Tab-separated table of C-alpha atoms in Angstrom:
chain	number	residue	atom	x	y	z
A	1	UNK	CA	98.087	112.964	117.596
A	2	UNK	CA	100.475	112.840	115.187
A	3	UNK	CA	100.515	112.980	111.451
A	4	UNK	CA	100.785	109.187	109.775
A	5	UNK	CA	102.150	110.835	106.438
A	6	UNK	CA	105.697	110.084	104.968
A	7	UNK	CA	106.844	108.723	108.465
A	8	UNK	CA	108.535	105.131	109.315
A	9	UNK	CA	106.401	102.779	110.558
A	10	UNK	CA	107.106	102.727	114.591
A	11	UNK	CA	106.105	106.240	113.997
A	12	UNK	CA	102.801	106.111	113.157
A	13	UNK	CA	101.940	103.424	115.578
A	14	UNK	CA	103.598	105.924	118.539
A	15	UNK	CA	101.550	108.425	117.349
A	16	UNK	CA	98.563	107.453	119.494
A	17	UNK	CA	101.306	107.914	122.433
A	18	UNK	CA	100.618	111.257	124.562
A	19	UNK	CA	103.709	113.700	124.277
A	20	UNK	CA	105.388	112.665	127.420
A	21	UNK	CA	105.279	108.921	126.635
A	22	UNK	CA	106.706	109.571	122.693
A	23	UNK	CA	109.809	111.778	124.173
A	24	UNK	CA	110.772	108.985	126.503
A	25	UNK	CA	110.428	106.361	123.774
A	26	UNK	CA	112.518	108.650	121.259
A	27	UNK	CA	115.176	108.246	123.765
A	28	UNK	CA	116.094	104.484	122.751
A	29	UNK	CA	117.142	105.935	119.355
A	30	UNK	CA	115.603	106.229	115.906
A	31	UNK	CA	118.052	103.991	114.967
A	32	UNK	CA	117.163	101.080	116.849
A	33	UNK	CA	112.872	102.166	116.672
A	34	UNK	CA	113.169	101.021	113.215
A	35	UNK	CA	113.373	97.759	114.756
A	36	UNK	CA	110.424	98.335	117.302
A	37	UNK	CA	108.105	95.375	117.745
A	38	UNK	CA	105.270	96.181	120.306
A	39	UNK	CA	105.189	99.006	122.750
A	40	UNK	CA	103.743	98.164	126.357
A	41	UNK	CA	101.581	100.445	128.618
A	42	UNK	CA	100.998	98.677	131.911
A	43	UNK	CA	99.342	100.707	134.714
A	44	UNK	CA	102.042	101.524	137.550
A	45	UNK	CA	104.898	100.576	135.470
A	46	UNK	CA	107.233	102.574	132.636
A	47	UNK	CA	106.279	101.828	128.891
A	48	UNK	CA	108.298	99.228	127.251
A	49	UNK	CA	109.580	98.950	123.683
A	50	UNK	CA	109.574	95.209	122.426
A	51	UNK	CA	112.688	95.127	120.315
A	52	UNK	CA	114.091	92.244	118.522
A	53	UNK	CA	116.731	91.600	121.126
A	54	UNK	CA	113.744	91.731	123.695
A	55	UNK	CA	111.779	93.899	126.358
A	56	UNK	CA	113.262	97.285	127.768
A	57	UNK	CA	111.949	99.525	129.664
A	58	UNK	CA	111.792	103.314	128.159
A	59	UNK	CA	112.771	106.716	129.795
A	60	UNK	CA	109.362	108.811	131.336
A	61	UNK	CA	106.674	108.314	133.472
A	62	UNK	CA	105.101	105.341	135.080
A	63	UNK	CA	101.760	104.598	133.192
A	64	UNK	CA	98.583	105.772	134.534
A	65	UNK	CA	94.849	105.735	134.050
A	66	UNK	CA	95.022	109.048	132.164
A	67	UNK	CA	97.826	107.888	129.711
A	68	UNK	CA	95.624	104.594	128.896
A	69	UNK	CA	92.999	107.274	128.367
A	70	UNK	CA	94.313	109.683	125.742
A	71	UNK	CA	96.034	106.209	123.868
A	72	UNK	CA	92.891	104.924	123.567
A	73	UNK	CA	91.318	108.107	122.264
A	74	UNK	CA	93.985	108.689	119.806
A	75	UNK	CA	93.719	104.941	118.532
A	76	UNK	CA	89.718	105.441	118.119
A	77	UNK	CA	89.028	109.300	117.411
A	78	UNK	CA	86.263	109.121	120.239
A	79	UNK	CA	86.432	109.532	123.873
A	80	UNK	CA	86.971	107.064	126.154
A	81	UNK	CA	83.579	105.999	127.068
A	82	UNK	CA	82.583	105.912	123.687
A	83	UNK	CA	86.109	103.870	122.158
A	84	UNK	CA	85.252	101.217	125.257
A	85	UNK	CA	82.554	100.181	123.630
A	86	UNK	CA	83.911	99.249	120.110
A	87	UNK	CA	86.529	97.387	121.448
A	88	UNK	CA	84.581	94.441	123.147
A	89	UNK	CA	87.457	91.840	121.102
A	90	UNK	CA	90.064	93.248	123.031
A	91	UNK	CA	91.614	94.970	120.137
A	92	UNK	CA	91.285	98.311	117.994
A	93	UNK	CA	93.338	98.787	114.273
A	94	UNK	CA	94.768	102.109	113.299
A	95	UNK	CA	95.502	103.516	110.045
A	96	UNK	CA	98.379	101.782	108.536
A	97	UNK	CA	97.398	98.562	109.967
A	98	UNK	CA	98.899	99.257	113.237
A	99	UNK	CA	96.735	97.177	116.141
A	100	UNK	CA	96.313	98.484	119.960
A	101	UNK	CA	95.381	95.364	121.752
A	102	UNK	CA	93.775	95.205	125.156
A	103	UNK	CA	93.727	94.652	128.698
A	104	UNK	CA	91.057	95.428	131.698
A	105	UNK	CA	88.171	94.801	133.515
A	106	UNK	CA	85.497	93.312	131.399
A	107	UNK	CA	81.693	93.933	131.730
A	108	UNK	CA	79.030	91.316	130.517
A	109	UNK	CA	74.950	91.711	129.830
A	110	UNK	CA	73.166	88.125	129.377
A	111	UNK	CA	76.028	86.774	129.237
A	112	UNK	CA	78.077	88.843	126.173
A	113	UNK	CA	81.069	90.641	126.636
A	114	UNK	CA	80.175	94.401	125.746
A	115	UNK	CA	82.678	96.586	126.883
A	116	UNK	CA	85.801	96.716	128.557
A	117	UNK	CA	84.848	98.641	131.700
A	118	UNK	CA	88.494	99.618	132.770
A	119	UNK	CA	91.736	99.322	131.047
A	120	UNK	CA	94.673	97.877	132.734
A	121	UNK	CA	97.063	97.295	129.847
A	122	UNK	CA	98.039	98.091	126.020
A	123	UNK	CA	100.059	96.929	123.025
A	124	UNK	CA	100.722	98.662	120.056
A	125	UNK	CA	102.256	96.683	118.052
A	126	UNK	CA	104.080	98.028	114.832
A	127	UNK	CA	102.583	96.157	111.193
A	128	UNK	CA	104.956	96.609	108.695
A	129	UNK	CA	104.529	95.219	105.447
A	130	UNK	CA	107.753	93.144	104.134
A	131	UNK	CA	107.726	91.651	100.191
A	132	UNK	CA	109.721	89.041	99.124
A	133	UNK	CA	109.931	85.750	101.022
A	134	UNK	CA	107.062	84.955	98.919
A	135	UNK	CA	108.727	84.956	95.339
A	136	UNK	CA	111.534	82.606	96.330
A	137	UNK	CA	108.942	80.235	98.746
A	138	UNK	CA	105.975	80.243	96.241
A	139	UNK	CA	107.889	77.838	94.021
A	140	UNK	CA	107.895	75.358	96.581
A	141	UNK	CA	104.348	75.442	97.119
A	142	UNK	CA	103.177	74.418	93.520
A	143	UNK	CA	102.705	70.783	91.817
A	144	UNK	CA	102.070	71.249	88.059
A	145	UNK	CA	101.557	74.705	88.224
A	146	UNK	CA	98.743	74.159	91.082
A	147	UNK	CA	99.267	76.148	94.174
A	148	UNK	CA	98.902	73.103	97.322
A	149	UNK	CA	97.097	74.257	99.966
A	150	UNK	CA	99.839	75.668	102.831
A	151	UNK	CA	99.453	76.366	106.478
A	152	UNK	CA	102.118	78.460	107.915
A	153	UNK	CA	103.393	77.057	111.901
A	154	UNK	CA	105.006	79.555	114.125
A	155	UNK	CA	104.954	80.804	117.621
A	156	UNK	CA	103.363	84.155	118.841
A	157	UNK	CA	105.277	87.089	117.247
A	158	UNK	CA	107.865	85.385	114.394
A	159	UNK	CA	105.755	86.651	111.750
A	160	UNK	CA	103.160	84.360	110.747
A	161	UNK	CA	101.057	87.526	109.306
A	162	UNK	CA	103.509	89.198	107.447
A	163	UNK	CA	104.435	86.109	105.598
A	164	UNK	CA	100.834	85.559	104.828
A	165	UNK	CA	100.079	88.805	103.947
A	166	UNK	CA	103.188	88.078	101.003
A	167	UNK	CA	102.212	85.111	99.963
A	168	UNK	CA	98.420	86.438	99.622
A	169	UNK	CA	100.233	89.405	97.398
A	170	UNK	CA	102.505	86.638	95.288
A	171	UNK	CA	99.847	84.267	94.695
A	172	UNK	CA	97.457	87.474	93.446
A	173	UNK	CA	100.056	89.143	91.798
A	174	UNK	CA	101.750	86.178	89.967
A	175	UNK	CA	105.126	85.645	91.421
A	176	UNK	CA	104.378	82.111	90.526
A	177	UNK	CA	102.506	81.433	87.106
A	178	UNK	CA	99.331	83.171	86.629
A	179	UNK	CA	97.576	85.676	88.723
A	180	UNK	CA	94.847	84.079	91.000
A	181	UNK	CA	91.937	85.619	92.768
A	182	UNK	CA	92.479	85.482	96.565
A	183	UNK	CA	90.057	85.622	98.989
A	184	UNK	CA	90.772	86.791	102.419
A	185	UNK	CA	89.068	86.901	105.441
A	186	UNK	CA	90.495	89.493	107.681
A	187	UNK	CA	88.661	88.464	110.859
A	188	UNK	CA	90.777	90.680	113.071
A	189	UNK	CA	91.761	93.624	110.327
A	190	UNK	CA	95.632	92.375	110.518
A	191	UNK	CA	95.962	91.397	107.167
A	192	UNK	CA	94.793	93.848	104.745
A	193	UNK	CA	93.904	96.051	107.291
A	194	UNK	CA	90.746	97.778	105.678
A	195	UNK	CA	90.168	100.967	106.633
A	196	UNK	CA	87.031	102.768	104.740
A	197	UNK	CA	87.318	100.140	102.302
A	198	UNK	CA	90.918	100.758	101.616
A	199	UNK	CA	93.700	98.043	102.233
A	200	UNK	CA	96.015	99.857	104.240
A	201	UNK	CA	98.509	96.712	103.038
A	202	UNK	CA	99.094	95.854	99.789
A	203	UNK	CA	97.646	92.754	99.020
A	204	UNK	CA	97.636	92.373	95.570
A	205	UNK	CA	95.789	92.958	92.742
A	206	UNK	CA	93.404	90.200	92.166
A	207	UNK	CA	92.609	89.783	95.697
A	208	UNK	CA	88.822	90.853	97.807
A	209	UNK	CA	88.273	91.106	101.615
A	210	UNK	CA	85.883	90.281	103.481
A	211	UNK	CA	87.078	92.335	107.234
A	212	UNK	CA	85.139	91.413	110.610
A	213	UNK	CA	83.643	88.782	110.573
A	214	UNK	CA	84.310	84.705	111.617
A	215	UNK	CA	86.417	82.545	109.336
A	216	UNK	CA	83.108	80.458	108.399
A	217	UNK	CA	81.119	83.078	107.668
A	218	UNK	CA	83.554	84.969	105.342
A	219	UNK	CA	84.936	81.632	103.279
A	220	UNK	CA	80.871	81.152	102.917
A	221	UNK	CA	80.115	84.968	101.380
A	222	UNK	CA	83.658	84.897	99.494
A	223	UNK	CA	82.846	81.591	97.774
A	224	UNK	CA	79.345	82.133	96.854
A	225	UNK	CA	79.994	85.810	95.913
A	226	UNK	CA	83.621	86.284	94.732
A	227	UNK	CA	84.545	82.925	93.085
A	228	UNK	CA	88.356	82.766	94.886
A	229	UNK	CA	90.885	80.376	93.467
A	230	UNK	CA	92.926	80.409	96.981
A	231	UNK	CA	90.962	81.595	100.349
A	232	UNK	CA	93.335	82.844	102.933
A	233	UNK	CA	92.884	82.964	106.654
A	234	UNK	CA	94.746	84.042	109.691
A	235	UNK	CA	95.096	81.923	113.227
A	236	UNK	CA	92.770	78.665	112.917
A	237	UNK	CA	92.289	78.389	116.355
A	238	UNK	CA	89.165	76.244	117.379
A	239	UNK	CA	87.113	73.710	115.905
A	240	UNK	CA	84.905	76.048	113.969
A	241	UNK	CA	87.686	77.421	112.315
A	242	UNK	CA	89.010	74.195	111.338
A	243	UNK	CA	84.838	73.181	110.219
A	244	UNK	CA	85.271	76.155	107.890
A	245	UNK	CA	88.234	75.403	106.639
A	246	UNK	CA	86.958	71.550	105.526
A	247	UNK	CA	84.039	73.396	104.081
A	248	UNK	CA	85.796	75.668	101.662
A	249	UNK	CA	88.663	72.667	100.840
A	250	UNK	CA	85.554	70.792	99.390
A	251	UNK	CA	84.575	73.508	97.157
A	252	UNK	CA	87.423	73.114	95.336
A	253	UNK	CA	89.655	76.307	96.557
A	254	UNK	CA	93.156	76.040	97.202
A	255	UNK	CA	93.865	77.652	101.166
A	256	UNK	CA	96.739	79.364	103.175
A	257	UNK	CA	96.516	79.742	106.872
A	258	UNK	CA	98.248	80.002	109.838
A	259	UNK	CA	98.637	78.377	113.145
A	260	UNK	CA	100.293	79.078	116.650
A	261	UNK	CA	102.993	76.081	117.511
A	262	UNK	CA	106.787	75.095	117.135
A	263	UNK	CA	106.186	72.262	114.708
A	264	UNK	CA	104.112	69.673	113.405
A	265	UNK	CA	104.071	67.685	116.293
A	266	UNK	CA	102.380	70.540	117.832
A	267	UNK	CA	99.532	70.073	115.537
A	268	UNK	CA	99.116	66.382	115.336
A	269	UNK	CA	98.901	66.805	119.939
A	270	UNK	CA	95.827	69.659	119.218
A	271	UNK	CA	92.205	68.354	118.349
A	272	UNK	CA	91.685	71.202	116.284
A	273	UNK	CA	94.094	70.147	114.178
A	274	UNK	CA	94.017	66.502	113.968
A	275	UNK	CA	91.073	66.645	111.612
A	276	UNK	CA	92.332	68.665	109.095
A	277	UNK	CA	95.379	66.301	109.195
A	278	UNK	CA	93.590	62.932	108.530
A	279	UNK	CA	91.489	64.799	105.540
A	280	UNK	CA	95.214	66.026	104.231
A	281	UNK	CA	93.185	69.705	103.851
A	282	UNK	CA	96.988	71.157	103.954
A	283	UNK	CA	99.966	69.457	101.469
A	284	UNK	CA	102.628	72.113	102.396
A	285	UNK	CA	103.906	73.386	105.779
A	286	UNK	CA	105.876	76.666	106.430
A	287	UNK	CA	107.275	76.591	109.422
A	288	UNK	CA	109.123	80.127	110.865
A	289	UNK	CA	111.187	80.075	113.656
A	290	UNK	CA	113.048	83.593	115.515
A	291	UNK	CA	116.230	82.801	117.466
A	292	UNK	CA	118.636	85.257	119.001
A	293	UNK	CA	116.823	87.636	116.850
A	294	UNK	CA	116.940	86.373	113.732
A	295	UNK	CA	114.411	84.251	111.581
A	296	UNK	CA	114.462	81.333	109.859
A	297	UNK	CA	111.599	79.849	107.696
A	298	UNK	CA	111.602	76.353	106.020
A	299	UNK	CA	108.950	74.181	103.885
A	300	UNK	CA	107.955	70.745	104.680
A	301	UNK	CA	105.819	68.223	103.159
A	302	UNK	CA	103.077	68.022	105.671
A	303	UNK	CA	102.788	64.634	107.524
């Protein structure tokens, strides 16, 4: 494995990659890396690069068991049979805040997921943190100097995180009036990215994690312990979530979230959203879109 020290970003996520695997990425260019998305390991097929113009395959060997293997040592420090096991949510996050998600056979007791048995599949995707969409959007989001609770719309990959992660750092830091204390719950370590207590994101000064565990039970310690102004969450994606969500709103703190979807007709079709619609939870909604590459963002009153 490679050092994570003083590199660029695509390069400490490809560090997990064995040597054979990293020579045939470097071929695409260092150039165009800089760019790099998500890298794909599927078994029998070449590694892809995700890239903003889209899949391509890289030069090097087709993927095999042993190649999951050592990726999924590097990503965990452990051996195999001892990473399967912490990785029953499908997903593992590196230093950096670099995630390997996934894919394989999955093995059950009473009924629990516990392991993935077999690995069929990975993506590493690259986490880069990017500053200052918040400072221009932030103004938008205020009434009298209050910060309206926002939920951020977007499909699968244009960035709902990273433009979370900014406005969690602008709201904490004061890009907008005062500093506030911001609450996060980092159910899937994508946010902050905690790793031995450390945000390996900056998130701002006046902001506390809480990294593991469900949206409910975080708001719940983070409100009784930590006293948050704003609670921020990632992906409300069941009723629970949404529950949660209510539950903190009538505490009195301010929230910013995000959802999968193309636009606020996509929320008003979804019963987990419908809810928090009618109870007008959110006032504000960002909604980022990626075309040809490129990606636009916009702020709507929300219906």
């Amino acid at each position: 494995m490679r050092s994570l020290s003083g590199q660029s970003a695509w390069e400490d996520a490809a560090a997990v990659l064995p040597e054979t695997l990293f020579q045939g990425l470097l071929q695409i260019g260092r150039e165009c890396l800089e760019h790099l998305e998500e890298l794909r390991l599927r078994r029998g097929f070449p590694m892809t690069a995700l890239l903003p113009g889209g899949e391509t395959e890289t030069v090097g060997p087709r993927v095999g068991e042993e190649e999951l293997r050592q990726v999924v040592e590097n990503a965990t420090q452990a051996s195999a049979h001892t990473a399967l096991d912490r990785v029953r949510q499908g997903f593992v996050t590196l230093r950096g805040g670099h995630r390997v998600g996934m894919c394989g056979t999955v093995a059950r007791r009473d009924g629990q997921i516990i392991t993935l048995r077999e690995i069929s599949s990975l993506s590493i995707r690259v986490a880069r943190c990017v500053e200052g969409p918040a400072r221009t959007l932030l103004p938008e989001l205020m009434e009298d100097g209050t910060f309206l609770s926002t939920l951020i719309l977007a499909p699968p990959g244009a960035g709902k995180t990273t433009l979370l992660r900014d406005f969690i750092r602008g709201l904490s830091d004061g890009d907008a009036g005062p500093p506030r204390r911001v609450g996060v719950v980092d159910e899937r370590g994508e946010i902050a990215a905690l790793c031995q207590g450390e945000p390996q994101f900056y998130v701002g000064r006046h902001t506390d994690v809480m990294d593991g565990c469900s949206k409910a039970e975080g708001l719940s310690m983070l409100i009784r312990g930590m006293n948050p102004q704003v609670a921020a969450v990632d992906e409300i994606t069941d009723p629970a979530d949404a529950a949660a969500i209510m539950s903190a709103a009538g505490c009195g703190v301010a929230l910013v979230a995000t959802a999968h979807g193309a636009g606020a007709g996509d929320l008003e079709r979804r019963a987990s959203y419908r809810e928090l619609l009618a109870a007008r939870i959110f006032r504000r909604l960002v909604v980022l879109e990626r075309r040809n590459g490129e990606r636009t963002i916009r702020v709507e009153e929300m219906p």
